[in-house]
Amino acid sequence: MENQTVRNFEEVCAPKVTSTVNLDALSRDLCPHLQWFLCFSSVSSGRGNAGQTNYGYANSVMERICEQRTLQGLPSLAIQWGPIGDVGVLQDTVGSDVVLRGTTSQSIRSCLSVLDKFLQQKHPVVLSCIPYIQEEISSSRTSKLSILSAVGKIFGISNIASMNKELSLVELGMDSLMEVELRHLLEHECDLILGPSELRKLTIKDLRILEGPLENDTETPDSKAALTYDIEEVPLYSNAQDNSRLIPKETIVRLNSVKSGIPLFIVHPIEGTVGMLYSLAQLITVPVFGIQFTSEAPEDSFEKVAAWYWM
C-alpha cells in the first residue's frame, strides 16, 4: 500500500470505475429493457493481492455498482475471475502454470461454461476460480497425466482409447475452443508446440505415441521402438479426405458411395474442408456430397460465398 500513488488509482479506475458508472447511467436511459449487465472483476477484489490494492479497489467499486443495480431490480452481474490459463497479461508474463493465492489457471472453455451458468442465477457478485491441490510428485510415468484420458475429457469421450486409432482430432469434432485446450495440454504435458494445421492432423495413434510407455505396457517391441521418434517423425495424417491440404482443391466432393436417394449436400464448417465429415457420411443412406472452400471462392462476404456455391 505504501508504494501506491493517486495516479496509480486513477489509471486503474478510469477503465473500471468510470466506464462502469457511465454504462450504468446510460443503459438506464437508452436500454430500459436490457437483459444483461455483465462486468468482469477479479479474485484480487475478494481476496486481495500484494501490490494490487488499486486494482482490487477498482474492481470492488464495480461490484458495488452491480449490487446497487440488483437492489433496484436491474440486471447486473460481476464475476470475480481467478487466473485464466489461455489469454491475458498473466498468461503472457508467467504462463499457464501459475499458482496465485491458492488458485491455478482456468481454461477458456471452463470459463465459458461457468459464464453460462452464472448468467442464469440472481446473485450480483460471484467467484470463479480453480483451487490448487498439491499432489505428491512421483518419478514414475504412471503419475503423469494420461494424454489420451485428458483428450477424452476435452472431447467428452469416456473411453477414447477404444476408438479407431486412425481417427484424427478433426474427425472427432474438434472446435476452436477444444483446439486451445489441446494446445495447452500438449505444451504442458509433452513440452510440444504444434501449429493449427499440425494439431488438426493428429490422430489417436499419434497421441498414444506421444503418451509414451506406461507401467504394465503391453505394446510390442516394434511399437515401443517407435516411441523414441522425434516429433518430426510422428506420422500426422488422417484416414479421411486429404486434410494435409490447408485449402481444398475440389469444390464438391463425394463423401460416400451410395447411389440412390435424394442427394444431401453439406457445406463445410469453419475449416473450409469437409474431410472431418467423411466418417459420418458413411452412416447416411443417401448420396452425400461435401461443398468445400477453395482458393477460387470469394472472401468478401457470406452472401458472395453462398452465391458462388449456388452457381
PDB file of C-alpha atoms in Angstrom:
ATOM      1  CA  MET A   1       0.000   0.000   0.000  1.00  0.00           C
ATOM      2  CA  GLU A   2       2.875   2.397   0.791  1.00  0.00           C
ATOM      3  CA  ASN A   3       4.029   2.226  -2.841  1.00  0.00           C
ATOM      4  CA  GLN A   4       0.638   3.287  -4.244  1.00  0.00           C
ATOM      5  CA  THR A   5       0.002   6.803  -5.539  1.00  0.00           C
ATOM      6  CA  VAL A   6      -3.088   8.771  -6.501  1.00  0.00           C
ATOM      7  CA  ARG A   7      -2.096   8.344 -10.142  1.00  0.00           C
ATOM      8  CA  ASN A   8      -1.946   4.566  -9.734  1.00  0.00           C
ATOM      9  CA  PHE A   9      -5.541   4.580  -8.534  1.00  0.00           C
ATOM     10  CA  GLU A  10      -6.671   6.960 -11.293  1.00  0.00           C
ATOM     11  CA  GLU A  11      -5.106   4.839 -14.031  1.00  0.00           C
ATOM     12  CA  VAL A  12      -6.896   1.661 -12.996  1.00  0.00           C
ATOM     13  CA  CYS A  13     -10.174   3.356 -12.025  1.00  0.00           C
ATOM     14  CA  ALA A  14     -10.588   5.015 -15.436  1.00  0.00           C
ATOM     15  CA  PRO A  15     -11.358   1.803 -17.372  1.00  0.00           C
ATOM     16  CA  LYS A  16     -13.013   0.005 -14.466  1.00  0.00           C
ATOM     17  CA  VAL A  17     -14.927   2.531 -12.351  1.00  0.00           C
ATOM     18  CA  THR A  18     -15.598   5.438 -14.727  1.00  0.00           C
ATOM     19  CA  SER A  19     -16.639   3.127 -17.564  1.00  0.00           C
ATOM     20  CA  THR A  20     -18.995   1.133 -15.342  1.00  0.00           C
ATOM     21  CA  VAL A  21     -20.564   4.286 -13.883  1.00  0.00           C
ATOM     22  CA  ASN A  22     -21.179   5.654 -17.392  1.00  0.00           C
ATOM     23  CA  LEU A  23     -22.553   2.367 -18.715  1.00  0.00           C
ATOM     24  CA  ASP A  24     -24.854   2.127 -15.700  1.00  0.00           C
ATOM     25  CA  ALA A  25     -26.222   5.636 -16.208  1.00  0.00           C
ATOM     26  CA  LEU A  26     -26.586   5.427 -19.998  1.00  0.00           C
ATOM     27  CA  SER A  27     -28.130   1.950 -20.028  1.00  0.00           C
ATOM     28  CA  ARG A  28     -30.867   3.105 -17.653  1.00  0.00           C
ATOM     29  CA  ASP A  29     -31.965   5.742 -20.188  1.00  0.00           C
ATOM     30  CA  LEU A  30     -31.094   4.146 -23.534  1.00  0.00           C
ATOM     31  CA  CYS A  31     -31.686   0.454 -22.778  1.00  0.00           C
ATOM     32  CA  PRO A  32     -34.680   0.181 -20.422  1.00  0.00           C
ATOM     33  CA  HIS A  33     -35.208  -3.464 -21.428  1.00  0.00           C
ATOM     34  CA  LEU A  34     -31.575  -4.526 -21.063  1.00  0.00           C
ATOM     35  CA  GLN A  35     -31.268  -8.267 -20.436  1.00  0.00           C
ATOM     36  CA  TRP A  36     -27.712  -8.468 -19.050  1.00  0.00           C
ATOM     37  CA  PHE A  37     -25.268  -6.040 -17.467  1.00  0.00           C
ATOM     38  CA  LEU A  38     -22.059  -8.051 -17.098  1.00  0.00           C
ATOM     39  CA  CYS A  39     -18.770  -6.922 -15.529  1.00  0.00           C
ATOM     40  CA  PHE A  40     -15.533  -8.896 -15.316  1.00  0.00           C
ATOM     41  CA  SER A  41     -13.950  -8.451 -11.906  1.00  0.00           C
ATOM     42  CA  SER A  42     -11.029 -10.301 -10.319  1.00  0.00           C
ATOM     43  CA  VAL A  43     -10.296 -12.616  -7.435  1.00  0.00           C
ATOM     44  CA  SER A  44      -7.968  -9.810  -6.306  1.00  0.00           C
ATOM     45  CA  SER A  45     -11.068  -7.864  -5.290  1.00  0.00           C
ATOM     46  CA  GLY A  46     -12.469 -10.533  -2.998  1.00  0.00           C
ATOM     47  CA  ARG A  47      -9.227 -11.971  -1.627  1.00  0.00           C
ATOM     48  CA  GLY A  48      -6.717  -9.207  -2.229  1.00  0.00           C
ATOM     49  CA  ASN A  49      -3.256  -9.465  -3.763  1.00  0.00           C
ATOM     50  CA  ALA A  50       0.010  -7.836  -2.720  1.00  0.00           C
ATOM     51  CA  GLY A  51       0.786  -4.737  -4.782  1.00  0.00           C
ATOM     52  CA  GLN A  52      -2.679  -4.609  -6.375  1.00  0.00           C
ATOM     53  CA  THR A  53      -4.619  -2.504  -3.876  1.00  0.00           C
ATOM     54  CA  ASN A  54      -5.647  -0.086  -6.624  1.00  0.00           C
ATOM     55  CA  TYR A  55      -6.781  -2.902  -8.912  1.00  0.00           C
ATOM     56  CA  GLY A  56      -8.738  -4.580  -6.113  1.00  0.00           C
ATOM     57  CA  TYR A  57     -10.365  -1.248  -5.206  1.00  0.00           C
ATOM     58  CA  ALA A  58     -11.465  -0.546  -8.796  1.00  0.00           C
ATOM     59  CA  ASN A  59     -12.997  -3.997  -9.158  1.00  0.00           C
ATOM     60  CA  SER A  60     -14.685  -3.663  -5.776  1.00  0.00           C
ATOM     61  CA  VAL A  61     -16.359  -0.390  -6.819  1.00  0.00           C
ATOM     62  CA  MET A  62     -17.574  -2.086  -9.983  1.00  0.00           C
ATOM     63  CA  GLU A  63     -19.087  -4.878  -7.887  1.00  0.00           C
ATOM     64  CA  ARG A  64     -20.831  -2.390  -5.595  1.00  0.00           C
ATOM     65  CA  ILE A  65     -22.447  -0.801  -8.662  1.00  0.00           C
ATOM     66  CA  CYS A  66     -23.723  -4.226  -9.687  1.00  0.00           C
ATOM     67  CA  GLU A  67     -25.121  -4.835  -6.211  1.00  0.00           C
ATOM     68  CA  GLN A  68     -26.911  -1.471  -6.288  1.00  0.00           C
ATOM     69  CA  ARG A  69     -28.435  -2.260  -9.679  1.00  0.00           C
ATOM     70  CA  THR A  70     -29.670  -5.618  -8.395  1.00  0.00           C
ATOM     71  CA  LEU A  71     -31.336  -3.958  -5.396  1.00  0.00           C
ATOM     72  CA  GLN A  72     -33.128  -1.638  -7.837  1.00  0.00           C
ATOM     73  CA  GLY A  73     -34.394  -4.558  -9.918  1.00  0.00           C
ATOM     74  CA  LEU A  74     -31.980  -4.019 -12.806  1.00  0.00           C
ATOM     75  CA  PRO A  75     -29.967  -6.805 -14.480  1.00  0.00           C
ATOM     76  CA  SER A  76     -26.427  -6.938 -13.165  1.00  0.00           C
ATOM     77  CA  LEU A  77     -23.604  -9.414 -12.661  1.00  0.00           C
ATOM     78  CA  ALA A  78     -19.938  -9.096 -11.679  1.00  0.00           C
ATOM     79  CA  ILE A  79     -17.693 -12.165 -11.920  1.00  0.00           C
ATOM     80  CA  GLN A  80     -14.517 -12.394  -9.878  1.00  0.00           C
ATOM     81  CA  TRP A  81     -12.253 -14.415 -12.173  1.00  0.00           C
ATOM     82  CA  GLY A  82      -9.188 -16.239 -10.934  1.00  0.00           C
ATOM     83  CA  PRO A  83      -6.110 -16.808 -13.157  1.00  0.00           C
ATOM     84  CA  ILE A  84      -7.050 -17.518 -16.796  1.00  0.00           C
ATOM     85  CA  GLY A  85      -4.823 -20.085 -18.471  1.00  0.00           C
ATOM     86  CA  ASP A  86      -5.109 -19.288 -22.179  1.00  0.00           C
ATOM     87  CA  VAL A  87      -5.081 -15.500 -22.582  1.00  0.00           C
ATOM     88  CA  GLY A  88      -4.363 -12.285 -20.717  1.00  0.00           C
ATOM     89  CA  VAL A  89      -1.496 -10.473 -19.052  1.00  0.00           C
ATOM     90  CA  LEU A  90      -0.862 -13.246 -16.516  1.00  0.00           C
ATOM     91  CA  GLN A  91      -0.625 -15.860 -19.264  1.00  0.00           C
ATOM     92  CA  ASP A  92       1.736 -13.702 -21.317  1.00  0.00           C
ATOM     93  CA  THR A  93       4.062 -12.919 -18.420  1.00  0.00           C
ATOM     94  CA  VAL A  94       4.258 -16.070 -16.288  1.00  0.00           C
ATOM     95  CA  GLY A  95       2.496 -18.758 -18.355  1.00  0.00           C
ATOM     96  CA  SER A  96      -0.331 -21.183 -17.600  1.00  0.00           C
ATOM     97  CA  ASP A  97       1.244 -22.981 -14.642  1.00  0.00           C
ATOM     98  CA  VAL A  98       0.929 -20.058 -12.238  1.00  0.00           C
ATOM     99  CA  VAL A  99      -0.447 -20.636  -8.736  1.00  0.00           C
ATOM    100  CA  LEU A 100      -1.941 -17.430  -7.336  1.00  0.00           C
ATOM    101  CA  ARG A 101      -3.072 -17.339  -3.715  1.00  0.00           C
ATOM    102  CA  GLY A 102      -4.108 -20.979  -3.712  1.00  0.00           C
ATOM    103  CA  THR A 103      -5.692 -20.977  -7.177  1.00  0.00           C
ATOM    104  CA  THR A 104      -4.447 -22.246 -10.515  1.00  0.00           C
ATOM    105  CA  SER A 105      -5.311 -21.287 -14.091  1.00  0.00           C
ATOM    106  CA  GLN A 106      -8.776 -21.874 -15.566  1.00  0.00           C
ATOM    107  CA  SER A 107      -9.229 -22.715 -19.243  1.00  0.00           C
ATOM    108  CA  ILE A 108     -11.295 -20.542 -21.583  1.00  0.00           C
ATOM    109  CA  ARG A 109     -13.649 -23.441 -22.227  1.00  0.00           C
ATOM    110  CA  SER A 110     -14.273 -23.776 -18.498  1.00  0.00           C
ATOM    111  CA  CYS A 111     -14.811 -20.014 -18.207  1.00  0.00           C
ATOM    112  CA  LEU A 112     -17.461 -20.058 -20.940  1.00  0.00           C
ATOM    113  CA  SER A 113     -19.245 -22.987 -19.313  1.00  0.00           C
ATOM    114  CA  VAL A 114     -19.265 -21.236 -15.935  1.00  0.00           C
ATOM    115  CA  LEU A 115     -20.360 -17.955 -17.535  1.00  0.00           C
ATOM    116  CA  ASP A 116     -23.430 -19.655 -18.982  1.00  0.00           C
ATOM    117  CA  LYS A 117     -24.422 -20.855 -15.501  1.00  0.00           C
ATOM    118  CA  PHE A 118     -23.721 -17.512 -13.839  1.00  0.00           C
ATOM    119  CA  LEU A 119     -25.984 -15.678 -16.287  1.00  0.00           C
ATOM    120  CA  GLN A 120     -28.887 -17.870 -15.180  1.00  0.00           C
ATOM    121  CA  GLN A 121     -28.680 -17.074 -11.449  1.00  0.00           C
ATOM    122  CA  LYS A 122     -29.604 -13.985  -9.397  1.00  0.00           C
ATOM    123  CA  HIS A 123     -26.561 -13.168  -7.243  1.00  0.00           C
ATOM    124  CA  PRO A 124     -24.919  -9.869  -8.298  1.00  0.00           C
ATOM    125  CA  VAL A 125     -21.321 -10.893  -7.440  1.00  0.00           C
ATOM    126  CA  VAL A 126     -19.918 -14.392  -7.984  1.00  0.00           C
ATOM    127  CA  LEU A 127     -16.481 -16.021  -7.975  1.00  0.00           C
ATOM    128  CA  SER A 128     -14.926 -18.476 -10.425  1.00  0.00           C
ATOM    129  CA  CYS A 129     -11.516 -19.985  -9.722  1.00  0.00           C
ATOM    130  CA  ILE A 130      -9.846 -23.394  -9.534  1.00  0.00           C
ATOM    131  CA  PRO A 131      -8.295 -24.293  -6.159  1.00  0.00           C
ATOM    132  CA  TYR A 132      -4.733 -25.548  -6.421  1.00  0.00           C
ATOM    133  CA  ILE A 133      -4.309 -29.017  -4.897  1.00  0.00           C
ATOM    134  CA  GLN A 134      -0.718 -30.042  -4.304  1.00  0.00           C
ATOM    135  CA  GLU A 135      -0.222 -33.626  -5.384  1.00  0.00           C
ATOM    136  CA  GLU A 136       2.618 -35.902  -4.457  1.00  0.00           C
ATOM    137  CA  ILE A 137       5.174 -35.855  -7.241  1.00  0.00           C
ATOM    138  CA  SER A 138       6.371 -39.267  -8.393  1.00  0.00           C
ATOM    139  CA  SER A 139       9.166 -40.111 -10.793  1.00  0.00           C
ATOM    140  CA  SER A 140       7.079 -42.905 -12.282  1.00  0.00           C
ATOM    141  CA  ARG A 141       5.370 -42.326 -15.599  1.00  0.00           C
ATOM    142  CA  THR A 142       2.187 -43.780 -14.061  1.00  0.00           C
ATOM    143  CA  SER A 143       1.770 -40.493 -12.115  1.00  0.00           C
ATOM    144  CA  LYS A 144       1.846 -38.422 -15.291  1.00  0.00           C
ATOM    145  CA  LEU A 145      -1.488 -37.374 -16.726  1.00  0.00           C
ATOM    146  CA  SER A 146      -2.671 -39.750 -19.441  1.00  0.00           C
ATOM    147  CA  ILE A 147      -2.697 -37.751 -22.646  1.00  0.00           C
ATOM    148  CA  LEU A 148      -5.491 -39.846 -24.139  1.00  0.00           C
ATOM    149  CA  SER A 149      -7.622 -39.555 -20.993  1.00  0.00           C
ATOM    150  CA  ALA A 150      -7.131 -35.792 -20.925  1.00  0.00           C
ATOM    151  CA  VAL A 151      -8.053 -35.506 -24.608  1.00  0.00           C
ATOM    152  CA  GLY A 152     -11.101 -37.674 -23.950  1.00  0.00           C
ATOM    153  CA  LYS A 153     -12.265 -35.266 -21.230  1.00  0.00           C
ATOM    154  CA  ILE A 154     -11.860 -32.312 -23.583  1.00  0.00           C
ATOM    155  CA  PHE A 155     -13.971 -34.053 -26.244  1.00  0.00           C
ATOM    156  CA  GLY A 156     -16.439 -35.549 -23.754  1.00  0.00           C
ATOM    157  CA  ILE A 157     -15.489 -39.123 -24.752  1.00  0.00           C
ATOM    158  CA  SER A 158     -15.223 -41.505 -21.780  1.00  0.00           C
ATOM    159  CA  ASN A 159     -13.130 -44.221 -23.458  1.00  0.00           C
ATOM    160  CA  ILE A 160     -11.296 -42.594 -26.318  1.00  0.00           C
ATOM    161  CA  ALA A 161      -8.573 -45.288 -26.327  1.00  0.00           C
ATOM    162  CA  SER A 162     -11.092 -47.856 -27.609  1.00  0.00           C
ATOM    163  CA  MET A 163     -11.914 -45.829 -30.731  1.00  0.00           C
ATOM    164  CA  ASN A 164     -10.393 -46.248 -34.180  1.00  0.00           C
ATOM    165  CA  LYS A 165      -6.758 -45.253 -33.721  1.00  0.00           C
ATOM    166  CA  GLU A 166      -6.621 -43.717 -37.213  1.00  0.00           C
ATOM    167  CA  LEU A 167      -9.293 -41.104 -36.426  1.00  0.00           C
ATOM    168  CA  SER A 168      -7.962 -37.559 -36.439  1.00  0.00           C
ATOM    169  CA  LEU A 169      -8.852 -34.904 -33.881  1.00  0.00           C
ATOM    170  CA  VAL A 170     -10.800 -33.064 -36.567  1.00  0.00           C
ATOM    171  CA  GLU A 171     -12.868 -36.186 -37.230  1.00  0.00           C
ATOM    172  CA  LEU A 172     -13.606 -36.397 -33.513  1.00  0.00           C
ATOM    173  CA  GLY A 173     -15.227 -32.954 -33.756  1.00  0.00           C
ATOM    174  CA  MET A 174     -12.502 -30.591 -32.578  1.00  0.00           C
ATOM    175  CA  ASP A 175     -13.630 -26.957 -32.483  1.00  0.00           C
ATOM    176  CA  SER A 176     -11.631 -23.788 -31.856  1.00  0.00           C
ATOM    177  CA  LEU A 177     -12.082 -23.905 -28.065  1.00  0.00           C
ATOM    178  CA  MET A 178     -11.006 -27.545 -27.915  1.00  0.00           C
ATOM    179  CA  GLU A 179      -8.000 -26.594 -30.035  1.00  0.00           C
ATOM    180  CA  VAL A 180      -6.887 -24.061 -27.416  1.00  0.00           C
ATOM    181  CA  GLU A 181      -7.206 -26.633 -24.618  1.00  0.00           C
ATOM    182  CA  LEU A 182      -5.370 -29.297 -26.623  1.00  0.00           C
ATOM    183  CA  ARG A 183      -2.520 -26.940 -27.442  1.00  0.00           C
ATOM    184  CA  HIS A 184      -2.187 -26.081 -23.753  1.00  0.00           C
ATOM    185  CA  LEU A 185      -2.295 -29.781 -22.804  1.00  0.00           C
ATOM    186  CA  LEU A 186       0.451 -30.777 -25.249  1.00  0.00           C
ATOM    187  CA  GLU A 187       2.654 -27.862 -24.241  1.00  0.00           C
ATOM    188  CA  HIS A 188       2.211 -28.619 -20.538  1.00  0.00           C
ATOM    189  CA  GLU A 189       2.446 -32.429 -20.596  1.00  0.00           C
ATOM    190  CA  CYS A 190       4.721 -33.061 -23.585  1.00  0.00           C
ATOM    191  CA  ASP A 191       6.672 -29.802 -23.991  1.00  0.00           C
ATOM    192  CA  LEU A 192       5.335 -29.885 -27.542  1.00  0.00           C
ATOM    193  CA  ILE A 193       4.263 -26.836 -29.534  1.00  0.00           C
ATOM    194  CA  LEU A 194       2.175 -27.561 -32.645  1.00  0.00           C
ATOM    195  CA  GLY A 195       0.696 -25.209 -35.204  1.00  0.00           C
ATOM    196  CA  PRO A 196      -3.034 -25.307 -36.067  1.00  0.00           C
ATOM    197  CA  SER A 197      -2.547 -27.485 -39.165  1.00  0.00           C
ATOM    198  CA  GLU A 198      -0.323 -29.968 -37.300  1.00  0.00           C
ATOM    199  CA  LEU A 199      -2.790 -30.172 -34.439  1.00  0.00           C
ATOM    200  CA  ARG A 200      -5.697 -30.905 -36.785  1.00  0.00           C
ATOM    201  CA  LYS A 201      -3.783 -33.804 -38.345  1.00  0.00           C
ATOM    202  CA  LEU A 202      -3.025 -35.567 -35.054  1.00  0.00           C
ATOM    203  CA  THR A 203      -4.687 -38.979 -34.703  1.00  0.00           C
ATOM    204  CA  ILE A 204      -5.471 -41.142 -31.685  1.00  0.00           C
ATOM    205  CA  LYS A 205      -2.488 -43.265 -32.683  1.00  0.00           C
ATOM    206  CA  ASP A 206      -0.211 -40.212 -32.614  1.00  0.00           C
ATOM    207  CA  LEU A 207      -1.447 -39.279 -29.142  1.00  0.00           C
ATOM    208  CA  ARG A 208      -0.673 -42.792 -27.907  1.00  0.00           C
ATOM    209  CA  ILE A 209       2.883 -42.460 -29.251  1.00  0.00           C
ATOM    210  CA  LEU A 210       3.278 -39.078 -27.570  1.00  0.00           C
ATOM    211  CA  GLU A 211       1.980 -40.537 -24.322  1.00  0.00           C
ATOM    212  CA  GLY A 212       4.924 -42.926 -24.164  1.00  0.00           C
ATOM    213  CA  PRO A 213       5.206 -46.268 -22.351  1.00  0.00           C
ATOM    214  CA  LEU A 214       3.269 -46.703 -19.106  1.00  0.00           C
ATOM    215  CA  GLU A 215       3.682 -49.280 -16.372  1.00  0.00           C
ATOM    216  CA  ASN A 216       2.393 -52.716 -17.463  1.00  0.00           C
ATOM    217  CA  ASP A 217       2.504 -51.547 -21.060  1.00  0.00           C
ATOM    218  CA  THR A 218       1.533 -54.311 -23.490  1.00  0.00           C
ATOM    219  CA  GLU A 219       2.932 -52.666 -26.621  1.00  0.00           C
ATOM    220  CA  THR A 220       5.098 -54.804 -28.893  1.00  0.00           C
ATOM    221  CA  PRO A 221       8.868 -54.192 -29.173  1.00  0.00           C
ATOM    222  CA  ASP A 222       8.369 -52.620 -32.595  1.00  0.00           C
ATOM    223  CA  SER A 223       5.778 -50.157 -31.317  1.00  0.00           C
ATOM    224  CA  LYS A 224       7.944 -49.336 -28.289  1.00  0.00           C
ATOM    225  CA  ALA A 225      10.809 -48.514 -30.617  1.00  0.00           C
ATOM    226  CA  ALA A 226       8.536 -46.013 -32.334  1.00  0.00           C
ATOM    227  CA  LEU A 227       8.228 -44.160 -29.042  1.00  0.00           C
ATOM    228  CA  THR A 228      11.820 -42.948 -29.411  1.00  0.00           C
ATOM    229  CA  TYR A 229      10.972 -40.990 -32.573  1.00  0.00           C
ATOM    230  CA  ASP A 230      11.382 -37.234 -32.615  1.00  0.00           C
ATOM    231  CA  ILE A 231       8.128 -35.356 -33.064  1.00  0.00           C
ATOM    232  CA  GLU A 232       9.097 -34.559 -36.656  1.00  0.00           C
ATOM    233  CA  GLU A 233       8.918 -38.313 -37.359  1.00  0.00           C
ATOM    234  CA  VAL A 234       5.496 -38.860 -35.809  1.00  0.00           C
ATOM    235  CA  PRO A 235       3.041 -39.521 -38.660  1.00  0.00           C
ATOM    236  CA  LEU A 236       0.496 -36.730 -38.717  1.00  0.00           C
ATOM    237  CA  TYR A 237      -2.293 -37.823 -41.042  1.00  0.00           C
ATOM    238  CA  SER A 238      -5.983 -38.585 -41.347  1.00  0.00           C
ATOM    239  CA  ASN A 239      -7.643 -41.590 -42.963  1.00  0.00           C
ATOM    240  CA  ALA A 240     -10.418 -39.399 -44.381  1.00  0.00           C
ATOM    241  CA  GLN A 241     -10.155 -36.827 -47.112  1.00  0.00           C
ATOM    242  CA  ASP A 242      -6.679 -35.317 -47.566  1.00  0.00           C
ATOM    243  CA  ASN A 243      -6.537 -32.984 -44.568  1.00  0.00           C
ATOM    244  CA  SER A 244      -2.886 -32.170 -45.242  1.00  0.00           C
ATOM    245  CA  ARG A 245      -4.078 -29.588 -47.746  1.00  0.00           C
ATOM    246  CA  LEU A 246      -4.973 -26.454 -45.896  1.00  0.00           C
ATOM    247  CA  ILE A 247      -7.009 -25.176 -48.857  1.00  0.00           C
ATOM    248  CA  PRO A 248      -9.047 -27.836 -50.716  1.00  0.00           C
ATOM    249  CA  LYS A 249      -8.754 -28.082 -54.496  1.00  0.00           C
ATOM    250  CA  GLU A 250     -12.192 -29.585 -55.184  1.00  0.00           C
ATOM    251  CA  THR A 251     -15.313 -27.544 -54.520  1.00  0.00           C
ATOM    252  CA  ILE A 252     -17.658 -30.547 -54.465  1.00  0.00           C
ATOM    253  CA  VAL A 253     -16.515 -33.974 -53.266  1.00  0.00           C
ATOM    254  CA  ARG A 254     -18.414 -37.231 -52.805  1.00  0.00           C
ATOM    255  CA  LEU A 255     -18.388 -38.399 -49.189  1.00  0.00           C
ATOM    256  CA  ASN A 256     -19.986 -41.838 -49.532  1.00  0.00           C
ATOM    257  CA  SER A 257     -20.639 -44.476 -52.190  1.00  0.00           C
ATOM    258  CA  VAL A 258     -24.456 -44.570 -52.005  1.00  0.00           C
ATOM    259  CA  LYS A 259     -26.002 -44.252 -55.487  1.00  0.00           C
ATOM    260  CA  SER A 260     -29.757 -43.962 -54.853  1.00  0.00           C
ATOM    261  CA  GLY A 261     -31.867 -41.439 -52.993  1.00  0.00           C
ATOM    262  CA  ILE A 262     -32.127 -37.660 -52.868  1.00  0.00           C
ATOM    263  CA  PRO A 263     -28.559 -36.295 -52.606  1.00  0.00           C
ATOM    264  CA  LEU A 264     -27.547 -34.481 -49.432  1.00  0.00           C
ATOM    265  CA  PHE A 265     -25.147 -31.541 -49.797  1.00  0.00           C
ATOM    266  CA  ILE A 266     -23.184 -30.489 -46.714  1.00  0.00           C
ATOM    267  CA  VAL A 267     -21.452 -27.105 -46.562  1.00  0.00           C
ATOM    268  CA  HIS A 268     -18.032 -27.120 -44.912  1.00  0.00           C
ATOM    269  CA  PRO A 269     -17.509 -25.898 -41.322  1.00  0.00           C
ATOM    270  CA  ILE A 270     -15.126 -23.057 -40.458  1.00  0.00           C
ATOM    271  CA  GLU A 271     -12.052 -25.073 -41.501  1.00  0.00           C
ATOM    272  CA  GLY A 272     -13.187 -24.903 -45.142  1.00  0.00           C
ATOM    273  CA  THR A 273     -12.978 -28.662 -45.709  1.00  0.00           C
ATOM    274  CA  VAL A 274     -15.465 -31.497 -45.208  1.00  0.00           C
ATOM    275  CA  GLY A 275     -12.844 -34.163 -44.511  1.00  0.00           C
ATOM    276  CA  MET A 276     -13.894 -34.462 -40.867  1.00  0.00           C
ATOM    277  CA  LEU A 277     -17.429 -35.413 -42.016  1.00  0.00           C
ATOM    278  CA  TYR A 278     -16.278 -38.430 -44.022  1.00  0.00           C
ATOM    279  CA  SER A 279     -16.944 -40.980 -41.246  1.00  0.00           C
ATOM    280  CA  LEU A 280     -20.385 -39.509 -40.574  1.00  0.00           C
ATOM    281  CA  ALA A 281     -21.288 -39.698 -44.268  1.00  0.00           C
ATOM    282  CA  GLN A 282     -20.719 -43.471 -44.257  1.00  0.00           C
ATOM    283  CA  LEU A 283     -23.713 -43.839 -41.928  1.00  0.00           C
ATOM    284  CA  ILE A 284     -26.115 -41.912 -44.183  1.00  0.00           C
ATOM    285  CA  THR A 285     -28.273 -43.915 -46.604  1.00  0.00           C
ATOM    286  CA  VAL A 286     -28.482 -41.301 -49.369  1.00  0.00           C
ATOM    287  CA  PRO A 287     -25.714 -39.869 -51.582  1.00  0.00           C
ATOM    288  CA  VAL A 288     -23.697 -37.293 -49.626  1.00  0.00           C
ATOM    289  CA  PHE A 289     -21.613 -34.545 -51.214  1.00  0.00           C
ATOM    290  CA  GLY A 290     -19.450 -32.007 -49.440  1.00  0.00           C
ATOM    291  CA  ILE A 291     -19.022 -28.374 -50.501  1.00  0.00           C
ATOM    292  CA  GLN A 292     -15.545 -27.009 -49.742  1.00  0.00           C
ATOM    293  CA  PHE A 293     -13.944 -23.572 -49.628  1.00  0.00           C
ATOM    294  CA  THR A 294     -11.333 -23.472 -52.399  1.00  0.00           C
ATOM    295  CA  SER A 295      -8.923 -20.737 -53.423  1.00  0.00           C
ATOM    296  CA  GLU A 296     -11.371 -19.625 -56.140  1.00  0.00           C
ATOM    297  CA  ALA A 297     -14.170 -18.868 -53.666  1.00  0.00           C
ATOM    298  CA  PRO A 298     -14.795 -15.156 -52.909  1.00  0.00           C
ATOM    299  CA  GLU A 299     -13.818 -13.913 -49.444  1.00  0.00           C
ATOM    300  CA  ASP A 300     -15.711 -10.597 -49.335  1.00  0.00           C
ATOM    301  CA  SER A 301     -18.913 -11.738 -47.618  1.00  0.00           C
ATOM    302  CA  PHE A 302     -21.047 -14.759 -46.757  1.00  0.00           C
ATOM    303  CA  GLU A 303     -23.574 -13.670 -49.373  1.00  0.00           C
ATOM    304  CA  LYS A 304     -20.976 -13.820 -52.154  1.00  0.00           C
ATOM    305  CA  VAL A 305     -19.679 -17.182 -50.978  1.00  0.00           C
ATOM    306  CA  ALA A 306     -23.219 -18.597 -50.875  1.00  0.00           C
ATOM    307  CA  ALA A 307     -23.964 -17.248 -54.355  1.00  0.00           C
ATOM    308  CA  TRP A 308     -20.724 -18.741 -55.663  1.00  0.00           C
ATOM    309  CA  TYR A 309     -21.591 -22.164 -54.210  1.00  0.00           C
ATOM    310  CA  TRP A 310     -25.088 -21.947 -55.707  1.00  0.00           C
ATOM    311  CA  MET A 311     -23.608 -21.422 -59.167  1.00  0.00           C
TER     312      MET A 311
END
